[in-house]
Amino acid sequence: GEIKESLNRQFSIFNNKHNWIMTIIYTMTFGSFIGFSAAFPKLISDVFGSLPDGAINPNAPNPYAWAFLGPMVGALIRPVGGWLSDKINSGSKVTQWATVAQIAAALGVAFFVIKAREAATPEMYWWPFFILFMILFITTGIGNGSTFRSIPYIFSKELAGPVLGWTSAIAAYGAFIIPKVFGQQIKAGHPEYALYGFAIYYVVCLAL
């Protein structure tokens, strides 16, 4: 009986609208982070590895030399999101501004993807592409920390644990969804469309 009562209290999160809002927002941060970590190497290879005529680009950056930096930076910066939230006493404000930066960075990456695809020397757009992608990793990491910090303030002590577990589990699907979307759009010849879609999703999260 005690176990059943405890489970009923935990399952009550599914009737709480704030659980669903935080699930969507946490997926934006944590889901984007792990999804971009998985998709980044292939995106580098596909955007910069070929010339417009289909030939291999001999000056393309090596994905294995650069791709690890994104996940590393995003993971290391994550505690800063929580620290900033404590500093200004608001996780939502930190998440808000991190989301604004994510939108701008995603659109910026899309712009340089188009430029690189059309250029006879795609590598000339490598640095702006790389820097903007690093900003994406940094802001998803910061937003991940600030959103994680917000949950115990929004929910009671009894519900915070189940909500954290639920939102983390759902957000983990970003590791599947984001590379899948990138893969489909790369195959179609328009990886920037995936970034436009993510930017729209981030705008929805910003409104929430």
Short mmCIF file of N, CA, C and O in Angstrom, two decimals, residues 22-104:
data_model
loop_
_atom_site.label_atom_id
_atom_site.label_comp_id
_atom_site.label_asym_id
_atom_site.label_seq_id
_atom_site.Cartn_x
_atom_site.Cartn_y
_atom_site.Cartn_z
N MET A 22 8.69 21.81 -18.91
CA MET A 22 10.10 21.61 -18.61
C MET A 22 10.70 20.47 -19.42
O MET A 22 11.89 20.48 -19.74
N THR A 23 9.88 19.49 -19.78
CA THR A 23 10.35 18.40 -20.64
C THR A 23 10.76 18.95 -22.00
O THR A 23 11.82 18.61 -22.55
N ILE A 24 9.92 19.82 -22.56
CA ILE A 24 10.21 20.43 -23.87
C ILE A 24 11.47 21.28 -23.79
O ILE A 24 12.35 21.21 -24.66
N ILE A 25 11.59 22.08 -22.73
CA ILE A 25 12.74 22.98 -22.60
C ILE A 25 14.02 22.20 -22.31
O ILE A 25 15.08 22.51 -22.87
N TYR A 26 13.92 21.18 -21.48
CA TYR A 26 15.12 20.40 -21.16
C TYR A 26 15.59 19.62 -22.39
O TYR A 26 16.80 19.42 -22.58
N THR A 27 14.64 19.19 -23.21
CA THR A 27 15.01 18.52 -24.46
C THR A 27 15.76 19.49 -25.38
O THR A 27 16.70 19.09 -26.07
N MET A 28 15.35 20.76 -25.37
CA MET A 28 16.05 21.76 -26.17
C MET A 28 17.52 21.87 -25.76
O MET A 28 18.39 22.02 -26.62
N THR A 29 17.78 21.81 -24.46
CA THR A 29 19.15 22.01 -23.98
C THR A 29 19.95 20.70 -24.00
O THR A 29 20.89 20.55 -24.78
N PHE A 30 19.55 19.76 -23.17
CA PHE A 30 20.29 18.49 -23.08
C PHE A 30 20.17 17.69 -24.37
O PHE A 30 21.16 17.11 -24.85
N GLY A 31 18.97 17.65 -24.93
CA GLY A 31 18.76 16.89 -26.17
C GLY A 31 19.58 17.45 -27.32
O GLY A 31 20.17 16.71 -28.11
N SER A 32 19.63 18.79 -27.41
CA SER A 32 20.43 19.42 -28.46
C SER A 32 21.91 19.13 -28.25
O SER A 32 22.65 18.85 -29.21
N PHE A 33 22.35 19.20 -27.01
CA PHE A 33 23.77 18.96 -26.71
C PHE A 33 24.22 17.58 -27.17
O PHE A 33 25.19 17.44 -27.90
N ILE A 34 23.50 16.54 -26.75
CA ILE A 34 23.94 15.20 -27.12
C ILE A 34 23.66 14.89 -28.59
O ILE A 34 24.40 14.14 -29.22
N GLY A 35 22.61 15.52 -29.13
CA GLY A 35 22.32 15.32 -30.55
C GLY A 35 23.37 15.95 -31.44
O GLY A 35 23.85 15.33 -32.39
N PHE A 36 23.75 17.18 -31.13
CA PHE A 36 24.80 17.85 -31.90
C PHE A 36 26.14 17.13 -31.74
O PHE A 36 26.95 17.08 -32.66
N SER A 37 26.39 16.59 -30.55
CA SER A 37 27.63 15.84 -30.32
C SER A 37 27.73 14.67 -31.28
O SER A 37 28.81 14.37 -31.81
N ALA A 38 26.60 14.01 -31.50
CA ALA A 38 26.59 12.85 -32.39
C ALA A 38 26.64 13.25 -33.87
O ALA A 38 27.24 12.55 -34.69
N ALA A 39 26.03 14.40 -34.22
CA ALA A 39 25.92 14.79 -35.62
C ALA A 39 27.09 15.64 -36.13
O ALA A 39 27.34 15.69 -37.33
N PHE A 40 27.81 16.29 -35.22
CA PHE A 40 28.84 17.25 -35.61
C PHE A 40 29.91 16.68 -36.53
O PHE A 40 30.22 17.29 -37.58
N PRO A 41 30.50 15.51 -36.24
CA PRO A 41 31.56 15.00 -37.13
C PRO A 41 31.08 14.77 -38.56
O PRO A 41 31.78 15.13 -39.52
N LYS A 42 29.91 14.18 -38.71
CA LYS A 42 29.39 13.90 -40.05
C LYS A 42 29.05 15.19 -40.79
O LYS A 42 29.27 15.30 -42.00
N LEU A 43 28.53 16.16 -40.05
CA LEU A 43 28.20 17.43 -40.69
C LEU A 43 29.46 18.12 -41.22
O LEU A 43 29.47 18.65 -42.33
N ILE A 44 30.54 18.09 -40.44
CA ILE A 44 31.81 18.66 -40.90
C ILE A 44 32.25 17.97 -42.19
O ILE A 44 32.63 18.62 -43.17
N SER A 45 32.19 16.65 -42.18
CA SER A 45 32.63 15.88 -43.34
C SER A 45 31.79 16.18 -44.58
O SER A 45 32.32 16.37 -45.68
N ASP A 46 30.47 16.25 -44.40
CA ASP A 46 29.58 16.44 -45.55
C ASP A 46 29.61 17.87 -46.09
O ASP A 46 29.48 18.09 -47.29
N VAL A 47 29.76 18.84 -45.19
CA VAL A 47 29.74 20.25 -45.63
C VAL A 47 31.06 20.65 -46.26
O VAL A 47 31.09 21.34 -47.29
N PHE A 48 32.18 20.18 -45.68
CA PHE A 48 33.49 20.65 -46.14
C PHE A 48 34.28 19.61 -46.91
O PHE A 48 35.31 19.93 -47.51
N GLY A 49 33.82 18.37 -46.90
CA GLY A 49 34.60 17.29 -47.51
C GLY A 49 34.49 17.19 -49.01
O GLY A 49 35.31 16.53 -49.65
N SER A 50 33.47 17.86 -49.59
CA SER A 50 33.26 17.77 -51.04
C SER A 50 33.20 19.14 -51.67
O SER A 50 32.79 20.12 -51.04
N LEU A 51 33.61 19.21 -52.92
CA LEU A 51 33.53 20.43 -53.72
C LEU A 51 32.21 20.45 -54.48
O LEU A 51 31.54 19.41 -54.60
N PRO A 52 31.78 21.61 -55.00
CA PRO A 52 30.50 21.69 -55.72
C PRO A 52 30.36 20.70 -56.88
O PRO A 52 29.26 20.27 -57.20
N ASP A 53 31.49 20.33 -57.49
CA ASP A 53 31.42 19.38 -58.61
C ASP A 53 31.43 17.92 -58.15
O ASP A 53 31.47 17.01 -58.98
N GLY A 54 31.42 17.70 -56.85
CA GLY A 54 31.38 16.35 -56.32
C GLY A 54 32.74 15.77 -55.99
O GLY A 54 32.82 14.69 -55.40
N ALA A 55 33.81 16.46 -56.36
CA ALA A 55 35.16 15.98 -56.06
C ALA A 55 35.47 16.13 -54.58
O ALA A 55 34.86 16.95 -53.87
N ILE A 56 36.42 15.32 -54.11
CA ILE A 56 36.84 15.41 -52.70
C ILE A 56 37.65 16.68 -52.49
O ILE A 56 38.52 17.02 -53.29
N ASN A 57 37.36 17.37 -51.41
CA ASN A 57 38.08 18.60 -51.09
C ASN A 57 39.38 18.25 -50.36
O ASN A 57 39.35 17.78 -49.22
N PRO A 58 40.54 18.47 -50.98
CA PRO A 58 41.81 18.08 -50.34
C PRO A 58 42.16 18.95 -49.13
O PRO A 58 42.99 18.59 -48.31
N ASN A 59 41.52 20.11 -49.01
CA ASN A 59 41.81 21.04 -47.93
C ASN A 59 40.76 21.00 -46.82
O ASN A 59 40.72 21.91 -45.97
N ALA A 60 39.93 19.99 -46.84
CA ALA A 60 38.86 19.90 -45.86
C ALA A 60 39.42 19.68 -44.45
O ALA A 60 40.41 18.96 -44.28
N PRO A 61 38.82 20.28 -43.44
CA PRO A 61 39.26 20.03 -42.06
C PRO A 61 38.97 18.59 -41.67
O PRO A 61 37.98 17.99 -42.13
N ASN A 62 39.82 18.03 -40.84
CA ASN A 62 39.65 16.65 -40.39
C ASN A 62 38.61 16.62 -39.26
O ASN A 62 38.84 17.18 -38.19
N PRO A 63 37.47 15.96 -39.48
CA PRO A 63 36.43 15.94 -38.43
C PRO A 63 36.92 15.38 -37.11
O PRO A 63 36.52 15.85 -36.04
N TYR A 64 37.82 14.40 -37.17
CA TYR A 64 38.30 13.76 -35.94
C TYR A 64 39.22 14.67 -35.13
O TYR A 64 39.44 14.45 -33.94
N ALA A 65 39.78 15.69 -35.78
CA ALA A 65 40.67 16.61 -35.09
C ALA A 65 39.90 17.73 -34.38
O ALA A 65 40.42 18.37 -33.47
N TRP A 66 38.63 17.96 -34.81
CA TRP A 66 37.89 19.09 -34.29
C TRP A 66 36.60 18.72 -33.56
O TRP A 66 36.17 19.44 -32.65
N ALA A 67 35.97 17.62 -33.97
CA ALA A 67 34.61 17.33 -33.50
C ALA A 67 34.52 17.11 -31.99
O ALA A 67 33.49 17.41 -31.38
N PHE A 68 35.59 16.59 -31.37
CA PHE A 68 35.54 16.30 -29.94
C PHE A 68 35.43 17.57 -29.10
O PHE A 68 34.98 17.53 -27.94
N LEU A 69 35.85 18.72 -29.66
CA LEU A 69 35.87 19.96 -28.89
C LEU A 69 34.46 20.41 -28.50
O LEU A 69 34.26 20.96 -27.41
N GLY A 70 33.50 20.18 -29.38
CA GLY A 70 32.13 20.59 -29.09
C GLY A 70 31.57 19.94 -27.83
O GLY A 70 31.18 20.63 -26.88
N PRO A 71 31.52 18.60 -27.80
CA PRO A 71 31.02 17.93 -26.59
C PRO A 71 31.84 18.26 -25.35
O PRO A 71 31.29 18.39 -24.25
N MET A 72 33.16 18.41 -25.51
CA MET A 72 34.00 18.70 -24.36
C MET A 72 33.66 20.08 -23.77
O MET A 72 33.46 20.23 -22.55
N VAL A 73 33.55 21.08 -24.65
CA VAL A 73 33.23 22.43 -24.20
C VAL A 73 31.84 22.47 -23.58
O VAL A 73 31.63 23.08 -22.52
N GLY A 74 30.88 21.83 -24.23
CA GLY A 74 29.51 21.81 -23.72
C GLY A 74 29.41 21.17 -22.35
O GLY A 74 28.66 21.64 -21.48
N ALA A 75 30.16 20.08 -22.15
CA ALA A 75 30.13 19.38 -20.86
C ALA A 75 30.81 20.20 -19.76
O ALA A 75 30.31 20.29 -18.64
N LEU A 76 31.93 20.83 -20.11
CA LEU A 76 32.67 21.60 -19.12
C LEU A 76 31.93 22.87 -18.70
O LEU A 76 32.04 23.31 -17.56
N ILE A 77 31.17 23.45 -19.63
CA ILE A 77 30.49 24.72 -19.35
C ILE A 77 29.17 24.50 -18.60
O ILE A 77 28.61 25.45 -18.03
N ARG A 78 28.69 23.27 -18.55
CA ARG A 78 27.39 22.99 -17.94
C ARG A 78 27.26 23.53 -16.52
O ARG A 78 26.24 24.16 -16.19
N PRO A 79 28.23 23.32 -15.63
CA PRO A 79 28.09 23.85 -14.26
C PRO A 79 27.96 25.37 -14.21
O PRO A 79 27.41 25.92 -13.25
N VAL A 80 28.48 26.06 -15.24
CA VAL A 80 28.38 27.52 -15.27
C VAL A 80 26.91 27.95 -15.34
O VAL A 80 26.54 28.98 -14.77
N GLY A 81 26.08 27.16 -16.03
CA GLY A 81 24.66 27.48 -16.11
C GLY A 81 24.02 27.49 -14.74
O GLY A 81 23.25 28.41 -14.40
N GLY A 82 24.34 26.50 -13.92
CA GLY A 82 23.82 26.46 -12.56
C GLY A 82 24.40 27.59 -11.71
O GLY A 82 23.68 28.22 -10.92
N TRP A 83 25.69 27.85 -11.88
CA TRP A 83 26.35 28.91 -11.11
C TRP A 83 25.76 30.28 -11.43
O TRP A 83 25.47 31.08 -10.53
N LEU A 84 25.57 30.56 -12.73
CA LEU A 84 24.97 31.83 -13.14
C LEU A 84 23.55 31.97 -12.58
O LEU A 84 23.15 33.06 -12.15
N SER A 85 22.80 30.87 -12.63
CA SER A 85 21.43 30.89 -12.12
C SER A 85 21.41 31.24 -10.64
O SER A 85 20.56 32.02 -10.18
N ASP A 86 22.34 30.66 -9.88
CA ASP A 86 22.44 30.97 -8.45
C ASP A 86 22.86 32.43 -8.24
O ASP A 86 22.40 33.10 -7.33
N LYS A 87 23.75 32.89 -9.11
CA LYS A 87 24.29 34.24 -8.98
C LYS A 87 23.21 35.29 -9.13
O LYS A 87 23.17 36.28 -8.39
N ILE A 88 22.32 35.10 -10.11
CA ILE A 88 21.26 36.09 -10.35
C ILE A 88 19.93 35.62 -9.78
O ILE A 88 18.91 36.29 -9.95
N ASN A 89 19.95 34.46 -9.13
CA ASN A 89 18.76 33.89 -8.49
C ASN A 89 17.61 33.66 -9.47
O ASN A 89 16.45 33.92 -9.17
N SER A 90 17.96 33.18 -10.67
CA SER A 90 16.92 32.88 -11.67
C SER A 90 17.47 31.95 -12.74
O SER A 90 18.25 32.38 -13.59
N GLY A 91 17.04 30.70 -12.69
CA GLY A 91 17.42 29.77 -13.75
C GLY A 91 16.74 30.09 -15.06
O GLY A 91 17.30 29.92 -16.14
N SER A 92 15.49 30.61 -14.98
CA SER A 92 14.73 30.87 -16.20
C SER A 92 15.35 31.99 -17.04
O SER A 92 15.34 31.93 -18.27
N LYS A 93 15.92 33.01 -16.38
CA LYS A 93 16.55 34.10 -17.13
C LYS A 93 17.79 33.60 -17.87
O LYS A 93 18.05 33.99 -19.01
N VAL A 94 18.57 32.75 -17.21
CA VAL A 94 19.76 32.20 -17.85
C VAL A 94 19.35 31.33 -19.04
O VAL A 94 19.93 31.42 -20.13
N THR A 95 18.33 30.49 -18.84
CA THR A 95 17.84 29.64 -19.94
C THR A 95 17.32 30.51 -21.09
O THR A 95 17.54 30.19 -22.26
N GLN A 96 16.63 31.59 -20.74
CA GLN A 96 16.06 32.48 -21.76
C GLN A 96 17.15 33.04 -22.67
O GLN A 96 17.05 32.96 -23.90
N TRP A 97 18.20 33.58 -22.07
CA TRP A 97 19.25 34.20 -22.89
C TRP A 97 20.10 33.16 -23.60
O TRP A 97 20.59 33.41 -24.71
N ALA A 98 20.26 32.00 -23.00
CA ALA A 98 20.96 30.91 -23.69
C ALA A 98 20.17 30.48 -24.92
O ALA A 98 20.74 30.17 -25.97
N THR A 99 18.84 30.48 -24.80
CA THR A 99 17.98 30.11 -25.93
C THR A 99 18.07 31.13 -27.06
O THR A 99 18.12 30.76 -28.24
N VAL A 100 18.10 32.40 -26.71
CA VAL A 100 18.26 33.45 -27.73
C VAL A 100 19.57 33.22 -28.50
O VAL A 100 19.60 33.31 -29.74
N ALA A 101 20.64 32.92 -27.76
CA ALA A 101 21.94 32.67 -28.39
C ALA A 101 21.89 31.42 -29.26
O ALA A 101 22.50 31.38 -30.34
N GLN A 102 21.17 30.39 -28.81
CA GLN A 102 21.03 29.16 -29.61
C GLN A 102 20.34 29.45 -30.94
O GLN A 102 20.75 28.93 -31.99
N ILE A 103 19.29 30.26 -30.90
CA ILE A 103 18.57 30.60 -32.13
C ILE A 103 19.50 31.30 -33.11
O ILE A 103 19.58 30.95 -34.30
N ALA A 104 20.22 32.31 -32.60
CA ALA A 104 21.13 33.07 -33.46
C ALA A 104 22.24 32.19 -34.01
O ALA A 104 22.58 32.26 -35.21
#
